[in-house]
Amino acid sequence: MRPALISRVQVLDATLRLASEKGLSAVTMRSVATRLGVSPMALYRHVGDKQGLLDGLVERLMTEVAGAVENADEDWRVPLRGLAANMRRTARRYPDLFVLLFQRRAVTPGAVAARDAVYRALRAAGVAEPELDRLERMISTFMLGFAASEAGGRFAGIDADAEFRYAEERIEQLITAAVETDR
Amino acid sequence: MRPALISRVQVLDATLRLASEKGLSAVTMRSVATRLGVSPMALYRHVGDKQGLLDGLVERLMTEVAGAVENADEDWRVPLRGLAANMRRTARRYPDLFVLLFQRRAVTPGAVAARDAVYRALRAAGVAEPELDRLERMISTFMLGFAASEAGGRFAGIDADAEFRYAEERIEQLITAAVETDR
DNA sequence: ACCTGAACACCGTTCAAGT
DNA sequence: ACCTGAACACCGTTCAAGT
């Protein structure tokens, strides 16, 4: 038995900092280890392997997205906008890491939390059960695509905020239309 | 002077085949060179470097997406659906390559062609100029996000075709609504 | 239980040389 | 003009060993 020098949380913290400062390509087992003052092989006990490290990173991204979204608001639009804002901010912070979200199902706690926030908003808006699933996926998919585009540079030269306000309006319009037809 | 053993087109062809068969991680300067029966260094004259190779790949993806989209149809929905179908097919063929599209502006010929196809469809539908740009970007962004999600596995366990039909309807509804308010 | 050092099989890329 | 071979500075990961 021997006291642990590093923990899984520390490894992910250090990696996330490295990724936001120098991008995903700067994230190597060796560079992360150096940052923690430990040998590269020390990481393997805590994150499995490089893929495991990336998985851990992506889950942290999702909790960052889902975190701090107000819930019990009078207007269902508020938490939805908050989630979108979180998503865009996270994407800008980790542009090349963010696209990995397209490769994960919403099964980890963070991803589930983010999805549930959209669900709650849609329910509060009055969207009926049969349509809830699909509308949620459609909206989440658009948000993800928008944030990835903005952070990746696909929108270069365009006012992303104004662009998003337009899309936001259109989506809210879509939601209220769905509520209307259900009635 | 010396007869060229390989060309840029051949390099991209071979790389694309390799990517669709074994994924992006199997694409190395060495593996591509081996496939062409040439030394790794021979590639550098034709694609610059690894990043140049990826850039060439992504442009080919876009021309694949934009290609063979019927144009002069009576119904504006047809080319739009065709483009979406192309996008989804291409994404499924090169899942890990596809997300690189989020990092490119629509400036290369293939990307411009894809964007113009959406423009034409929206104009044919009757969308007025001031809204054209934003609606095009919103729709393209959603399509990209959907295709990336489907190909990446985010929709695992879900009937992606049915899912897409739902979204398609909603988007077409959005377009006709935009036409209404313009009138 | 946790960490290290050396080693292995890879990378992308430079550089000088060959035709 | 186009290609090669050797070399360099990296990777992720295994394995045996140390505490």
CSV table of C-alpha atoms (C1' of nucleotides) in Angstrom, one decimal:
chain,number,residue,atom,x,y,z
A,1,MET,CA,0.0,0.0,0.0
A,2,ARG,CA,1.2,3.5,-0.9
A,3,PRO,CA,-0.4,6.9,-0.7
A,4,ALA,CA,-1.8,8.0,-4.1
A,5,LEU,CA,0.0,10.9,-5.7
A,6,ILE,CA,-2.8,11.7,-8.1
A,7,SER,CA,-6.5,11.0,-8.5
A,8,ARG,CA,-8.8,10.6,-11.5
A,9,VAL,CA,-10.3,14.0,-10.8
A,10,GLN,CA,-6.9,15.6,-10.8
A,11,VAL,CA,-6.0,13.9,-14.1
A,12,LEU,CA,-9.2,15.2,-15.7
A,13,ASP,CA,-8.8,18.7,-14.3
A,14,ALA,CA,-5.3,18.9,-15.6
A,15,THR,CA,-6.2,17.6,-19.0
A,16,LEU,CA,-9.1,20.0,-19.3
A,17,ARG,CA,-6.9,22.9,-18.5
A,18,LEU,CA,-4.4,21.7,-21.0
A,19,ALA,CA,-7.1,21.2,-23.7
A,20,SER,CA,-8.5,24.7,-23.2
A,21,GLU,CA,-5.1,26.3,-23.3
A,22,LYS,CA,-3.4,24.4,-26.2
A,23,GLY,CA,-6.1,22.4,-27.8
A,24,LEU,CA,-6.7,18.6,-28.1
A,25,SER,CA,-3.6,17.9,-30.1
A,26,ALA,CA,-1.5,19.1,-27.1
A,27,VAL,CA,-3.2,16.5,-24.9
A,28,THR,CA,-0.9,13.4,-24.7
A,29,MET,CA,-0.4,11.0,-22.0
A,30,ARG,CA,3.1,12.4,-21.6
A,31,SER,CA,2.1,16.1,-21.5
A,32,VAL,CA,-0.7,15.4,-19.0
A,33,ALA,CA,1.7,13.4,-16.8
A,34,THR,CA,4.3,16.1,-16.9
A,35,ARG,CA,1.8,18.6,-15.8
A,36,LEU,CA,1.0,16.5,-12.8
A,37,GLY,CA,4.6,15.9,-12.0
A,38,VAL,CA,4.3,12.2,-12.5
A,39,SER,CA,5.3,9.5,-15.0
A,40,PRO,CA,3.1,8.8,-18.1
A,41,MET,CA,2.3,5.3,-16.9
A,42,ALA,CA,0.9,6.6,-13.6
A,43,LEU,CA,-2.2,7.8,-15.5
A,44,TYR,CA,-3.2,4.4,-16.6
A,45,ARG,CA,-4.4,3.4,-13.2
A,46,HIS,CA,-6.8,6.3,-13.0
A,47,VAL,CA,-8.2,6.6,-16.6
A,48,GLY,CA,-7.6,3.3,-18.2
A,49,ASP,CA,-6.0,4.5,-21.4
A,50,LYS,CA,-6.0,7.4,-23.8
A,51,GLN,CA,-9.6,6.7,-24.9
A,52,GLY,CA,-10.7,6.4,-21.3
A,53,LEU,CA,-9.1,9.8,-20.7
A,54,LEU,CA,-11.1,11.3,-23.6
A,55,ASP,CA,-14.3,9.7,-22.4
A,56,GLY,CA,-13.8,11.2,-19.0
A,57,LEU,CA,-13.2,14.6,-20.6
A,58,VAL,CA,-16.4,14.4,-22.7
A,59,GLU,CA,-18.4,13.5,-19.6
A,60,ARG,CA,-17.0,16.6,-17.8
A,61,LEU,CA,-18.0,18.7,-20.8
A,62,MET,CA,-21.6,17.5,-20.5
A,63,THR,CA,-21.8,18.2,-16.8
A,64,GLU,CA,-20.4,21.6,-17.5
A,65,VAL,CA,-23.2,22.1,-20.1
A,66,ALA,CA,-25.9,20.8,-17.9
A,67,GLY,CA,-24.7,22.6,-14.7
A,68,ALA,CA,-26.1,25.8,-13.4
A,69,VAL,CA,-29.2,25.8,-15.6
A,70,GLU,CA,-32.0,27.4,-13.7
A,71,ASN,CA,-35.0,25.2,-13.3
A,72,ALA,CA,-38.1,26.4,-11.5
A,73,ASP,CA,-38.7,29.5,-13.6
A,74,GLU,CA,-42.0,30.9,-14.7
A,75,ASP,CA,-41.0,31.0,-18.4
A,76,TRP,CA,-39.9,27.8,-20.0
A,77,ARG,CA,-37.7,29.7,-22.4
A,78,VAL,CA,-35.3,30.7,-19.7
A,79,PRO,CA,-33.7,27.3,-18.9
A,80,LEU,CA,-33.7,26.4,-22.6
A,81,ARG,CA,-31.7,29.6,-23.4
A,82,GLY,CA,-29.4,29.0,-20.4
A,83,LEU,CA,-28.6,25.5,-21.6
A,84,ALA,CA,-27.9,26.8,-25.1
A,85,ALA,CA,-25.6,29.5,-23.7
A,86,ASN,CA,-23.8,26.9,-21.6
A,87,MET,CA,-23.3,24.7,-24.7
A,88,ARG,CA,-21.9,27.6,-26.8
A,89,ARG,CA,-19.6,28.6,-24.0
A,90,THR,CA,-18.3,25.1,-23.5
A,91,ALA,CA,-17.8,24.6,-27.2
A,92,ARG,CA,-15.8,27.8,-27.5
A,93,ARG,CA,-13.6,26.7,-24.6
A,94,TYR,CA,-12.9,23.3,-26.1
A,95,PRO,CA,-13.5,23.5,-29.8
A,96,ASP,CA,-11.9,20.3,-30.9
A,97,LEU,CA,-13.0,18.3,-27.9
A,98,PHE,CA,-16.6,19.4,-28.3
A,99,VAL,CA,-17.3,17.5,-31.6
A,100,LEU,CA,-16.7,14.3,-29.6
A,101,LEU,CA,-20.2,14.8,-28.2
A,102,PHE,CA,-21.6,13.7,-31.5
A,103,GLN,CA,-20.2,10.3,-30.7
A,104,ARG,CA,-21.9,9.7,-27.4
A,105,ARG,CA,-25.4,8.7,-26.5
A,106,ALA,CA,-27.0,10.6,-23.6
A,107,VAL,CA,-26.3,7.8,-21.1
A,108,THR,CA,-23.7,9.4,-18.7
A,109,PRO,CA,-25.0,11.5,-15.8
A,110,GLY,CA,-24.0,14.8,-17.4
A,111,ALA,CA,-25.6,14.0,-20.7
A,112,VAL,CA,-28.8,12.8,-19.0
A,113,ALA,CA,-28.9,16.0,-17.0
A,114,ALA,CA,-28.6,18.1,-20.1
A,115,ARG,CA,-31.3,16.2,-21.9
A,116,ASP,CA,-33.6,16.3,-18.9
A,117,ALA,CA,-33.3,20.1,-18.8
A,118,VAL,CA,-34.7,20.3,-22.4
A,119,TYR,CA,-37.4,17.8,-21.5
A,120,ARG,CA,-38.6,19.9,-18.6
A,121,ALA,CA,-38.6,23.0,-20.6
A,122,LEU,CA,-40.7,21.4,-23.4
A,123,ARG,CA,-43.1,19.9,-20.8
A,124,ALA,CA,-43.4,23.3,-19.2
A,125,ALA,CA,-44.2,24.8,-22.6
A,126,GLY,CA,-47.0,22.3,-22.9
A,127,VAL,CA,-45.6,19.9,-25.5
A,128,ALA,CA,-47.5,16.6,-25.3
A,129,GLU,CA,-45.8,13.2,-24.6
A,130,PRO,CA,-45.9,11.6,-28.1
A,131,GLU,CA,-43.9,14.5,-29.6
A,132,LEU,CA,-41.6,15.2,-26.6
A,133,ASP,CA,-38.8,12.7,-27.5
A,134,ARG,CA,-38.4,13.8,-31.1
A,135,LEU,CA,-38.7,17.5,-30.4
A,136,GLU,CA,-36.1,17.2,-27.7
A,137,ARG,CA,-33.7,15.4,-30.0
A,138,MET,CA,-34.3,17.9,-32.8
A,139,ILE,CA,-33.5,20.8,-30.6
A,140,SER,CA,-30.5,19.2,-28.9
A,141,THR,CA,-29.1,18.3,-32.2
A,142,PHE,CA,-29.5,21.8,-33.5
A,143,MET,CA,-27.9,23.3,-30.4
A,144,LEU,CA,-25.0,20.9,-30.7
A,145,GLY,CA,-24.5,21.6,-34.4
A,146,PHE,CA,-24.7,25.3,-33.8
A,147,ALA,CA,-22.2,25.3,-30.9
A,148,ALA,CA,-19.8,23.1,-32.9
A,149,SER,CA,-20.1,25.3,-35.9
A,150,GLU,CA,-19.5,28.5,-34.0
A,151,ALA,CA,-16.6,27.1,-32.0
A,152,GLY,CA,-15.1,25.2,-35.0
A,153,GLY,CA,-15.0,28.4,-37.1
A,154,ARG,CA,-17.7,27.4,-39.7
A,155,PHE,CA,-19.4,30.7,-38.9
A,156,ALA,CA,-16.3,32.8,-39.2
A,157,GLY,CA,-17.1,36.3,-40.2
A,158,ILE,CA,-20.7,36.0,-39.0
A,159,ASP,CA,-22.2,37.6,-35.9
A,160,ALA,CA,-22.9,34.3,-34.0
A,161,ASP,CA,-24.9,36.0,-31.3
A,162,ALA,CA,-27.4,37.6,-33.8
A,163,GLU,CA,-27.4,34.3,-35.7
A,164,PHE,CA,-28.3,32.4,-32.6
A,165,ARG,CA,-31.1,34.8,-31.6
A,166,TYR,CA,-32.7,34.3,-34.9
A,167,ALA,CA,-32.5,30.5,-34.6
A,168,GLU,CA,-33.7,30.7,-31.0
A,169,GLU,CA,-36.8,32.5,-32.1
A,170,ARG,CA,-37.5,30.1,-34.8
A,171,ILE,CA,-37.2,27.1,-32.5
A,172,GLU,CA,-39.4,28.7,-29.8
A,173,GLN,CA,-41.9,29.3,-32.6
A,174,LEU,CA,-41.6,25.7,-33.6
A,175,ILE,CA,-42.3,24.6,-30.0
A,176,THR,CA,-45.4,26.9,-29.6
A,177,ALA,CA,-46.7,25.6,-32.9
A,178,ALA,CA,-46.3,22.0,-31.6
A,179,VAL,CA,-48.3,23.0,-28.5
A,180,GLU,CA,-51.1,24.6,-30.6
A,181,THR,CA,-51.7,21.5,-32.8
A,182,ASP,CA,-51.7,19.3,-29.7
A,183,ARG,CA,-54.6,21.3,-28.3
B,1,MET,CA,12.5,15.6,-65.0
B,2,ARG,CA,10.9,12.3,-64.2
B,3,PRO,CA,7.4,10.8,-64.8
B,4,ALA,CA,5.1,11.2,-61.8
B,5,LEU,CA,4.2,7.9,-60.1
B,6,ILE,CA,1.2,9.3,-58.3
B,7,SER,CA,-1.1,12.4,-58.5
B,8,ARG,CA,-3.0,14.4,-55.9
B,9,VAL,CA,-6.2,12.9,-57.1
B,10,GLN,CA,-4.8,9.4,-56.6
B,11,VAL,CA,-3.6,10.2,-53.1
B,12,LEU,CA,-7.1,11.6,-52.1
B,13,ASP,CA,-8.8,8.6,-53.7
B,14,ALA,CA,-6.7,6.1,-51.8
B,15,THR,CA,-7.0,8.0,-48.6
B,16,LEU,CA,-10.8,8.2,-48.9
B,17,ARG,CA,-11.0,4.5,-49.5
B,18,LEU,CA,-8.8,3.8,-46.5
B,19,ALA,CA,-10.9,6.2,-44.3
B,20,SER,CA,-14.2,4.5,-45.2
B,21,GLU,CA,-12.8,1.0,-44.7
B,22,LYS,CA,-10.8,1.5,-41.5
B,23,GLY,CA,-11.6,4.9,-40.1
B,24,LEU,CA,-9.7,8.1,-39.8
B,25,SER,CA,-7.2,6.7,-37.2
B,26,ALA,CA,-6.0,4.3,-39.9
B,27,VAL,CA,-5.1,7.2,-42.1
B,28,THR,CA,-1.4,7.9,-41.7
B,29,MET,CA,1.1,9.2,-44.2
B,30,ARG,CA,2.7,5.8,-44.1
B,31,SER,CA,-0.4,3.7,-44.6
B,32,VAL,CA,-1.6,5.9,-47.5
B,33,ALA,CA,1.9,5.7,-49.1
B,34,THR,CA,1.9,1.9,-48.7
B,35,ARG,CA,-1.4,1.7,-50.4
B,36,LEU,CA,-0.1,3.6,-53.4
B,37,GLY,CA,3.2,1.5,-53.4
B,38,VAL,CA,5.3,4.6,-52.8
B,39,SER,CA,7.4,6.0,-49.9
B,40,PRO,CA,5.7,8.2,-47.3
B,41,MET,CA,7.7,11.2,-48.4
B,42,ALA,CA,6.3,11.0,-51.9
B,43,LEU,CA,3.0,12.3,-50.6
B,44,TYR,CA,4.4,15.6,-49.4
B,45,ARG,CA,4.8,16.9,-53.0
B,46,HIS,CA,1.1,16.3,-53.7
B,47,VAL,CA,-0.7,17.3,-50.6
B,48,GLY,CA,1.7,19.5,-48.6
B,49,ASP,CA,1.5,17.7,-45.3
B,50,LYS,CA,-0.9,15.7,-43.1
B,51,GLN,CA,-3.2,18.7,-42.6
B,52,GLY,CA,-3.2,19.4,-46.3
B,53,LEU,CA,-4.3,15.8,-46.9
B,54,LEU,CA,-7.2,16.2,-44.4
B,55,ASP,CA,-8.2,19.5,-46.0
B,56,GLY,CA,-8.3,17.7,-49.4
B,57,LEU,CA,-10.4,15.0,-47.9
B,58,VAL,CA,-12.9,17.3,-46.4
B,59,GLU,CA,-13.3,19.2,-49.7
B,60,ARG,CA,-14.0,15.9,-51.4
B,61,LEU,CA,-16.6,15.2,-48.8
B,62,MET,CA,-18.4,18.4,-49.6
B,63,THR,CA,-18.4,17.8,-53.4
B,64,GLU,CA,-19.8,14.4,-52.6
B,65,VAL,CA,-22.6,16.0,-50.6
B,66,ALA,CA,-23.3,18.7,-53.2
B,67,GLY,CA,-23.1,16.3,-56.1
B,68,ALA,CA,-26.1,14.8,-57.9
B,69,VAL,CA,-28.7,17.0,-56.3
B,70,GLU,CA,-31.5,17.5,-58.7
B,71,ASN,CA,-32.0,21.1,-59.4
B,72,ALA,CA,-34.8,22.2,-61.8
B,73,ASP,CA,-37.7,20.4,-60.0
B,74,GLU,CA,-41.2,21.7,-59.6
B,75,ASP,CA,-41.1,21.1,-55.9
B,76,TRP,CA,-38.5,22.9,-53.9
B,77,ARG,CA,-38.6,20.2,-51.2
B,78,VAL,CA,-37.0,17.6,-53.6
B,79,PRO,CA,-33.5,19.1,-53.9
B,80,LEU,CA,-33.5,19.9,-50.2
B,81,ARG,CA,-34.3,16.4,-49.3
B,82,GLY,CA,-31.7,15.1,-51.8
B,83,LEU,CA,-29.0,17.2,-50.2
B,84,ALA,CA,-30.0,16.0,-46.7
B,85,ALA,CA,-29.9,12.4,-48.0
B,86,ASN,CA,-26.4,12.9,-49.5
B,87,MET,CA,-25.2,14.5,-46.3
B,88,ARG,CA,-26.4,11.5,-44.2
B,89,ARG,CA,-24.9,9.0,-46.6
B,90,THR,CA,-21.6,10.7,-46.6
B,91,ALA,CA,-21.5,11.0,-42.9
B,92,ARG,CA,-22.2,7.3,-42.5
B,93,ARG,CA,-19.4,6.5,-44.9
B,94,TYR,CA,-16.8,8.7,-43.1
B,95,PRO,CA,-18.1,9.2,-39.5
B,96,ASP,CA,-15.0,10.5,-37.9
B,97,LEU,CA,-14.0,12.6,-41.0
B,98,PHE,CA,-17.4,14.2,-41.2
B,99,VAL,CA,-17.1,16.3,-38.0
B,100,LEU,CA,-14.2,18.1,-39.6
B,101,LEU,CA,-16.9,19.9,-41.7
B,102,PHE,CA,-17.7,22.0,-38.6
B,103,GLN,CA,-14.3,23.5,-38.8
B,104,ARG,CA,-14.6,24.8,-42.4
B,105,ARG,CA,-16.3,27.9,-43.8
B,106,ALA,CA,-18.2,27.4,-47.0
B,107,VAL,CA,-15.5,28.8,-49.2
B,108,THR,CA,-14.3,25.8,-51.2
B,109,PRO,CA,-16.1,24.9,-54.4
B,110,GLY,CA,-17.8,21.8,-52.9
B,111,ALA,CA,-19.0,23.7,-49.9
B,112,VAL,CA,-20.2,26.6,-51.9
B,113,ALA,CA,-22.2,24.2,-54.2
B,114,ALA,CA,-23.9,22.6,-51.2
B,115,ARG,CA,-24.8,26.0,-49.8
B,116,ASP,CA,-26.1,27.2,-53.1
B,117,ALA,CA,-28.4,24.2,-53.4
B,118,VAL,CA,-30.1,25.2,-50.1
B,119,TYR,CA,-30.3,28.8,-51.3
B,120,ARG,CA,-32.0,27.8,-54.5
B,121,ALA,CA,-34.5,25.7,-52.7
B,122,LEU,CA,-35.4,28.4,-50.3
B,123,ARG,CA,-35.7,31.0,-53.1
B,124,ALA,CA,-37.9,28.5,-55.0
B,125,ALA,CA,-40.0,28.2,-51.8
B,126,GLY,CA,-40.5,31.9,-51.8
B,127,VAL,CA,-38.3,33.0,-48.9
B,128,ALA,CA,-37.4,36.6,-49.2
B,129,GLU,CA,-33.8,37.9,-49.3
B,130,PRO,CA,-33.4,39.4,-45.9
B,131,GLU,CA,-34.2,36.1,-44.2
B,132,LEU,CA,-32.5,33.8,-46.8
B,133,ASP,CA,-29.0,33.9,-45.3
B,134,ARG,CA,-30.0,33.0,-41.8
B,135,LEU,CA,-32.5,30.4,-42.7
B,136,GLU,CA,-29.9,28.7,-45.0
B,137,ARG,CA,-27.4,28.6,-42.2
B,138,MET,CA,-29.9,27.4,-39.7
B,139,ILE,CA,-31.0,24.5,-41.9
B,140,SER,CA,-27.5,23.6,-43.0
B,141,THR,CA,-26.4,23.6,-39.4
B,142,PHE,CA,-29.2,21.3,-38.4
B,143,MET,CA,-28.5,18.9,-41.3
B,144,LEU,CA,-24.8,18.8,-40.4
B,145,GLY,CA,-25.6,18.2,-36.7
B,146,PHE,CA,-28.1,15.5,-37.6
B,147,ALA,CA,-25.8,13.7,-40.0
B,148,ALA,CA,-22.9,13.9,-37.5
B,149,SER,CA,-25.1,12.6,-34.7
B,150,GLU,CA,-26.5,9.7,-36.7
B,151,ALA,CA,-23.1,8.7,-38.1
B,152,GLY,CA,-21.3,9.3,-34.8
B,153,GLY,CA,-23.6,7.0,-32.9
B,154,ARG,CA,-25.4,9.7,-30.7
B,155,PHE,CA,-28.7,8.3,-32.0
B,156,ALA,CA,-27.8,4.7,-31.3
B,157,GLY,CA,-31.0,2.7,-30.8
B,158,ILE,CA,-33.2,5.2,-32.5
B,159,ASP,CA,-34.8,4.9,-35.9
B,160,ALA,CA,-32.8,7.6,-37.6
B,161,ASP,CA,-34.9,7.6,-40.8
B,162,ALA,CA,-38.2,8.2,-38.9
B,163,GLU,CA,-36.4,10.7,-36.7
B,164,PHE,CA,-35.2,12.6,-39.8
B,165,ARG,CA,-38.7,12.5,-41.4
B,166,TYR,CA,-40.1,14.2,-38.4
B,167,ALA,CA,-37.4,16.9,-38.4
B,168,GLU,CA,-37.8,17.4,-42.2
B,169,GLU,CA,-41.4,18.1,-41.7
B,170,ARG,CA,-40.8,20.6,-39.0
B,171,ILE,CA,-38.2,22.4,-41.1
B,172,GLU,CA,-40.4,22.6,-44.1
B,173,GLN,CA,-43.1,23.9,-41.9
B,174,LEU,CA,-40.6,26.5,-40.7
B,175,ILE,CA,-39.9,27.5,-44.3
B,176,THR,CA,-43.5,27.9,-45.3
B,177,ALA,CA,-44.1,29.9,-42.2
B,178,ALA,CA,-41.3,32.2,-43.1
B,179,VAL,CA,-42.8,32.6,-46.6
B,180,GLU,CA,-46.2,33.4,-45.1
B,181,THR,CA,-45.0,36.2,-42.8
B,182,ASP,CA,-43.1,37.8,-45.7
B,183,ARG,CA,-46.2,38.1,-47.8
C,1,DA,C1',-2.1,-0.1,-4.3
C,2,DC,C1',0.4,2.9,-6.8
C,3,DC,C1',4.2,4.5,-9.4
C,4,DT,C1',8.7,4.2,-12.4
C,5,DG,C1',12.1,3.1,-16.3
C,6,DA,C1',13.2,0.9,-20.1
C,7,DA,C1',11.6,-0.8,-24.3
C,8,DC,C1',8.6,-1.5,-28.5
C,9,DA,C1',6.0,-0.4,-32.3
C,10,DC,C1',4.4,3.2,-34.1
C,11,DC,C1',3.8,8.5,-35.8
C,12,DG,C1',4.8,13.2,-38.9
C,13,DT,C1',8.5,15.5,-40.9
C,14,DT,C1',13.5,17.2,-42.2
C,15,DC,C1',17.1,16.7,-45.0
C,16,DA,C1',20.5,15.2,-48.3
C,17,DA,C1',20.7,12.3,-52.0
C,18,DG,C1',19.3,9.9,-56.3
C,19,DT,C1',17.1,9.9,-61.3
D,1,DA,C1',10.3,17.4,-61.1
D,2,DC,C1',9.6,13.7,-58.4
D,3,DC,C1',10.9,10.0,-55.4
D,4,DT,C1',13.8,7.5,-51.6
D,5,DG,C1',16.3,6.3,-47.1
D,6,DA,C1',17.9,7.5,-43.1
D,7,DA,C1',17.3,10.1,-39.2
D,8,DC,C1',14.9,12.9,-35.5
D,9,DA,C1',11.6,14.0,-32.2
D,10,DC,C1',7.7,12.5,-31.0
D,11,DC,C1',3.4,9.1,-29.8
D,12,DG,C1',0.5,5.2,-26.8
D,13,DT,C1',1.3,1.2,-24.4
D,14,DT,C1',3.6,-3.4,-22.3
D,15,DC,C1',6.1,-5.2,-18.9
D,16,DA,C1',8.9,-6.1,-15.0
D,17,DA,C1',10.4,-3.9,-11.1
D,18,DG,C1',10.3,-1.0,-7.1
D,19,DT,C1',7.8,0.8,-2.6
